[in-house]
């Protein structure tokens, strides 16, 4: 099994370019099925989740042409077929095929989706929304069978502003008769990215990015074209790394509004950086100050950044806290940081961090995608050697992470 070997302590300088957002791209590929003949998506990141989604598109008889980061998807011979378990369980985003296959064929057979073990992660809001549109949802063993004579537009209120449910119901609503209004919708940039893709196909959608989205069903969508937004979570990961051990580290190709909450928190701890023309230039924050963070839905502090931000707080002087309001068990990596010398204490959804602490390299097992990124950051500032196991989990969401980090002076390599 490949492992990542990191020798900590190198100061990092130079430029890291941000790739297309995993959490947009994994929704855009399934969304392409709404196009009758073809769609084109630019700036698709080369990550494992995309490889698996391409395999699912193949099962559905789509023909994909890849040219660097552009993917052209020919859906003219699209055929409905059950989505096999060995593919759907590879990631949570496979559930977006529910919304699109329901829109196109009014029938979906898909095994339970996978995803990082950071909580129960039910999909009850998706199911409730599909049923509100007129679908029947059955669970047979570990498969969802969803059918509908037809989908009728309606008003759907989401009990929680779920990113996945918002996107999945927008996809299904595009195939419904009449208008659908999604209330308490998630406002994450991924929703705007998918909505702009559907609008390019001819779908009338308003309000994406706000809490109320209005979708007019349309069964003549075609010729979708879009560009994947820059990955705000990847960008936040590398900006935090710059605050830990950078010297004029340039993080290029960001959309500032998408990481505003992270920028505000970095200012809270005293980080010193410049934001200009889609770039952040940041150097090590010598004496970070303790602060308190609460994760929220967008535009609040993103839950996907709390594990990497924890590494910065291990270097802050004083007692910091993180309150995780989105998932019920997303502090596993904080416990692993303790094995490197950090002082964190998890109590329910509250994590307390005492700092500053000196971190020592260790051999550790990556528990989930963003926890893995946190362990990479910790290894890069720790004394000595860190070996991380379960690397495929990290490569799921960070395009060329080894190449990007070695290019700015990090000492890390993949070993067998
Ligand atoms: C997306 O997951 C992201 N994944 C997650 O990123 C991210 O943490 C999350 O949004 C929040 O921003 C992808 O986009 C592929 P949710 P999603 O539906 O859609 C509960 C990463 O590291 N919930 O907003 O699954 C759920 O259990 C990943 O890139 C229900 O209870 O997130 C969770 O506690 C991790 N019922 C909370 O809401 C539902 O029907 C947030 O879920 C749906 C969700």
Short mmCIF file of C-alpha atoms in Angstrom, two decimals, residues 133-348:
data_model
loop_
_atom_site.label_atom_id
_atom_site.label_comp_id
_atom_site.label_asym_id
_atom_site.label_seq_id
_atom_site.Cartn_x
_atom_site.Cartn_y
_atom_site.Cartn_z
CA UNK A 133 -41.74 15.68 -6.39
CA UNK A 134 -43.84 12.52 -6.76
CA UNK A 135 -41.24 9.76 -6.63
CA UNK A 136 -41.54 6.44 -4.75
CA UNK A 137 -38.39 5.44 -2.85
CA UNK A 138 -37.76 1.83 -1.83
CA UNK A 139 -34.74 0.41 -0.03
CA UNK A 140 -34.01 -3.19 -0.94
CA UNK A 141 -30.98 -4.57 0.90
CA UNK A 142 -28.36 -1.81 0.37
CA UNK A 143 -29.94 -0.42 -2.79
CA UNK A 144 -32.25 2.54 -3.42
CA UNK A 145 -34.93 1.93 -6.07
CA UNK A 146 -36.54 5.26 -6.92
CA UNK A 147 -39.39 5.48 -9.46
CA UNK A 148 -41.94 8.05 -10.58
CA UNK A 149 -44.73 8.07 -13.20
CA UNK A 150 -43.84 11.73 -13.54
CA UNK A 151 -42.20 14.44 -11.43
CA UNK A 152 -44.37 17.46 -10.59
CA UNK A 153 -42.76 20.72 -9.49
CA UNK A 154 -43.54 21.70 -5.89
CA UNK A 155 -42.31 23.73 -2.92
CA UNK A 156 -39.67 21.87 -0.84
CA UNK A 157 -38.48 23.09 2.56
CA UNK A 158 -35.12 21.64 3.66
CA UNK A 159 -34.99 21.11 7.46
CA UNK A 160 -31.22 21.62 7.14
CA UNK A 161 -29.41 23.62 4.43
CA UNK A 162 -27.86 20.44 3.03
CA UNK A 163 -25.43 20.92 0.12
CA UNK A 164 -26.11 17.47 -1.33
CA UNK A 165 -29.85 17.65 -0.96
CA UNK A 166 -29.98 21.13 -2.52
CA UNK A 167 -28.00 20.01 -5.57
CA UNK A 168 -29.76 16.63 -5.91
CA UNK A 169 -33.21 18.23 -5.76
CA UNK A 170 -32.21 20.95 -8.23
CA UNK A 171 -31.18 18.16 -10.64
CA UNK A 172 -34.45 16.26 -10.17
CA UNK A 173 -36.53 19.46 -10.38
CA UNK A 174 -34.97 20.18 -13.81
CA UNK A 175 -36.81 17.06 -15.04
CA UNK A 176 -40.12 17.88 -13.35
CA UNK A 177 -43.25 19.37 -14.91
CA UNK A 178 -43.73 22.95 -13.70
CA UNK A 179 -41.88 24.98 -11.10
CA UNK A 180 -40.03 23.82 -7.98
CA UNK A 181 -39.05 26.14 -5.14
CA UNK A 182 -36.38 24.92 -2.70
CA UNK A 183 -36.55 26.81 0.59
CA UNK A 184 -33.71 26.90 3.13
CA UNK A 185 -31.40 25.82 0.31
CA UNK A 186 -27.65 25.58 0.88
CA UNK A 187 -25.70 28.59 -0.43
CA UNK A 188 -22.28 26.95 -1.05
CA UNK A 189 -20.50 27.99 -4.29
CA UNK A 190 -20.93 24.40 -5.55
CA UNK A 191 -24.66 25.08 -5.85
CA UNK A 192 -24.01 28.16 -8.02
CA UNK A 193 -21.55 26.14 -10.15
CA UNK A 194 -24.16 23.42 -10.83
CA UNK A 195 -26.97 25.95 -11.40
CA UNK A 196 -24.87 27.85 -13.96
CA UNK A 197 -24.24 24.54 -15.75
CA UNK A 198 -28.00 23.77 -15.91
CA UNK A 199 -28.73 27.35 -17.04
CA UNK A 200 -26.21 26.89 -19.88
CA UNK A 201 -28.30 23.86 -20.98
CA UNK A 202 -31.40 26.07 -21.15
CA UNK A 203 -32.85 25.47 -17.69
CA UNK A 204 -34.50 28.47 -16.05
CA UNK A 205 -33.09 28.70 -12.49
CA UNK A 206 -33.04 31.73 -10.19
CA UNK A 207 -31.77 32.22 -6.65
CA UNK A 208 -28.80 29.79 -6.66
CA UNK A 209 -26.46 30.97 -3.91
CA UNK A 210 -29.39 32.25 -1.84
CA UNK A 211 -31.67 30.30 0.51
CA UNK A 212 -34.49 30.14 -2.05
CA UNK A 213 -33.93 28.52 -5.44
CA UNK A 214 -36.61 28.46 -8.17
CA UNK A 215 -36.28 25.86 -10.96
CA UNK A 216 -38.55 25.59 -14.01
CA UNK A 217 -38.62 21.99 -15.26
CA UNK A 218 -37.50 21.56 -18.87
CA UNK A 219 -37.08 18.34 -20.84
CA UNK A 220 -35.19 19.95 -23.70
CA UNK A 221 -31.89 20.66 -22.04
CA UNK A 222 -28.73 20.33 -24.10
CA UNK A 223 -25.20 21.51 -24.82
CA UNK A 224 -24.20 22.27 -21.25
CA UNK A 225 -20.91 24.09 -20.80
CA UNK A 226 -19.25 25.22 -17.59
CA UNK A 227 -15.98 25.65 -15.76
CA UNK A 228 -15.34 24.11 -12.34
CA UNK A 229 -14.90 26.84 -9.70
CA UNK A 230 -11.51 26.92 -7.91
CA UNK A 231 -11.42 24.57 -4.91
CA UNK A 232 -12.06 26.75 -1.85
CA UNK A 233 -11.16 23.90 0.52
CA UNK A 234 -7.86 23.12 -1.24
CA UNK A 235 -7.09 26.87 -1.25
CA UNK A 236 -7.84 27.15 2.48
CA UNK A 237 -5.63 24.10 3.16
CA UNK A 238 -2.62 25.69 1.45
CA UNK A 239 -3.22 29.17 2.89
CA UNK A 240 -3.18 27.63 6.38
CA UNK A 241 0.07 25.84 5.43
CA UNK A 242 1.53 29.23 4.46
CA UNK A 243 0.60 30.61 7.90
CA UNK A 244 2.34 27.59 9.48
CA UNK A 245 5.62 27.50 7.56
CA UNK A 246 5.50 29.71 4.46
CA UNK A 247 7.72 32.53 3.30
CA UNK A 248 5.95 34.64 0.66
CA UNK A 249 4.01 31.52 -0.35
CA UNK A 250 1.68 32.41 -3.28
CA UNK A 251 -1.67 30.58 -3.43
CA UNK A 252 -2.92 31.36 -6.93
CA UNK A 253 -6.33 31.10 -8.64
CA UNK A 254 -8.69 31.63 -5.71
CA UNK A 255 -12.08 33.37 -5.43
CA UNK A 256 -11.73 35.51 -2.28
CA UNK A 257 -15.49 35.58 -1.53
CA UNK A 258 -15.47 31.76 -1.33
CA UNK A 259 -12.97 31.72 1.55
CA UNK A 260 -13.94 34.95 3.37
CA UNK A 261 -14.72 33.18 6.67
CA UNK A 262 -11.30 31.49 6.65
CA UNK A 263 -9.56 34.79 5.85
CA UNK A 264 -11.33 36.45 8.80
CA UNK A 265 -10.21 33.68 11.18
CA UNK A 266 -6.63 33.87 9.89
CA UNK A 267 -6.68 37.59 10.72
CA UNK A 268 -8.04 36.71 14.19
CA UNK A 269 -4.95 34.58 14.91
CA UNK A 270 -2.68 37.35 13.62
CA UNK A 271 -1.64 35.86 10.27
CA UNK A 272 -0.03 38.34 7.92
CA UNK A 273 -0.97 38.05 4.24
CA UNK A 274 -1.95 39.98 1.11
CA UNK A 275 -5.03 39.16 -1.02
CA UNK A 276 -4.91 40.51 -4.57
CA UNK A 277 -5.97 39.52 -8.10
CA UNK A 278 -7.15 36.04 -7.10
CA UNK A 279 -4.00 35.31 -5.14
CA UNK A 280 -2.99 35.14 -1.48
CA UNK A 281 0.63 35.77 -0.52
CA UNK A 282 1.30 34.52 3.02
CA UNK A 283 4.23 33.92 5.35
CA UNK A 284 4.60 32.08 8.65
CA UNK A 285 2.67 33.65 11.52
CA UNK A 286 5.40 33.67 14.19
CA UNK A 287 3.15 33.86 17.27
CA UNK A 288 -0.41 32.90 16.34
CA UNK A 289 -3.04 33.96 18.89
CA UNK A 290 -5.64 31.53 20.24
CA UNK A 291 -9.16 31.97 18.86
CA UNK A 292 -12.58 30.28 18.81
CA UNK A 293 -14.12 28.80 15.66
CA UNK A 294 -17.66 27.56 15.01
CA UNK A 295 -18.29 25.69 11.76
CA UNK A 296 -21.38 26.82 9.86
CA UNK A 297 -23.04 26.39 6.49
CA UNK A 298 -21.78 28.81 3.83
CA UNK A 299 -20.87 31.66 4.14
CA UNK A 300 -19.78 30.64 7.66
CA UNK A 301 -16.52 28.88 8.55
CA UNK A 302 -16.46 25.65 6.48
CA UNK A 303 -16.51 22.33 8.33
CA UNK A 304 -14.08 21.00 5.68
CA UNK A 305 -11.43 23.42 6.95
CA UNK A 306 -11.77 22.77 10.71
CA UNK A 307 -9.32 19.84 10.77
CA UNK A 308 -6.53 21.72 8.98
CA UNK A 309 -7.20 24.91 10.96
CA UNK A 310 -6.77 22.82 14.13
CA UNK A 311 -3.10 22.31 13.15
CA UNK A 312 -2.60 26.09 13.16
CA UNK A 313 -4.31 26.35 16.56
CA UNK A 314 -1.85 23.80 18.01
CA UNK A 315 0.78 26.51 17.37
CA UNK A 316 -1.31 29.34 18.86
CA UNK A 317 -0.53 30.75 22.30
CA UNK A 318 -3.36 29.97 24.70
CA UNK A 319 -6.58 27.97 24.66
CA UNK A 320 -8.58 27.78 21.41
CA UNK A 321 -11.87 26.02 20.76
CA UNK A 322 -13.60 24.61 17.70
CA UNK A 323 -17.34 23.93 17.78
CA UNK A 324 -18.34 21.54 15.00
CA UNK A 325 -22.02 22.09 14.18
CA UNK A 326 -22.23 20.17 10.86
CA UNK A 327 -20.97 16.64 11.64
CA UNK A 328 -21.13 14.58 14.81
CA UNK A 329 -17.69 12.98 14.67
CA UNK A 330 -15.12 15.04 12.84
CA UNK A 331 -12.40 15.27 15.53
CA UNK A 332 -10.62 11.93 14.89
CA UNK A 333 -7.64 13.66 13.28
CA UNK A 334 -7.30 15.96 16.31
CA UNK A 335 -6.69 12.82 18.39
CA UNK A 336 -3.97 11.79 15.93
CA UNK A 337 -2.35 15.23 16.27
CA UNK A 338 -2.08 14.45 20.01
CA UNK A 339 0.11 11.45 19.12
CA UNK A 340 2.46 13.99 17.48
CA UNK A 341 2.55 16.12 20.64
CA UNK A 342 -0.49 18.37 20.26
CA UNK A 343 -2.78 19.02 23.22
CA UNK A 344 -6.37 18.75 21.97
CA UNK A 345 -9.40 17.49 23.87
CA UNK A 346 -12.68 16.53 22.16
CA UNK A 347 -15.89 16.67 24.21
CA UNK A 348 -18.98 16.10 22.05
#
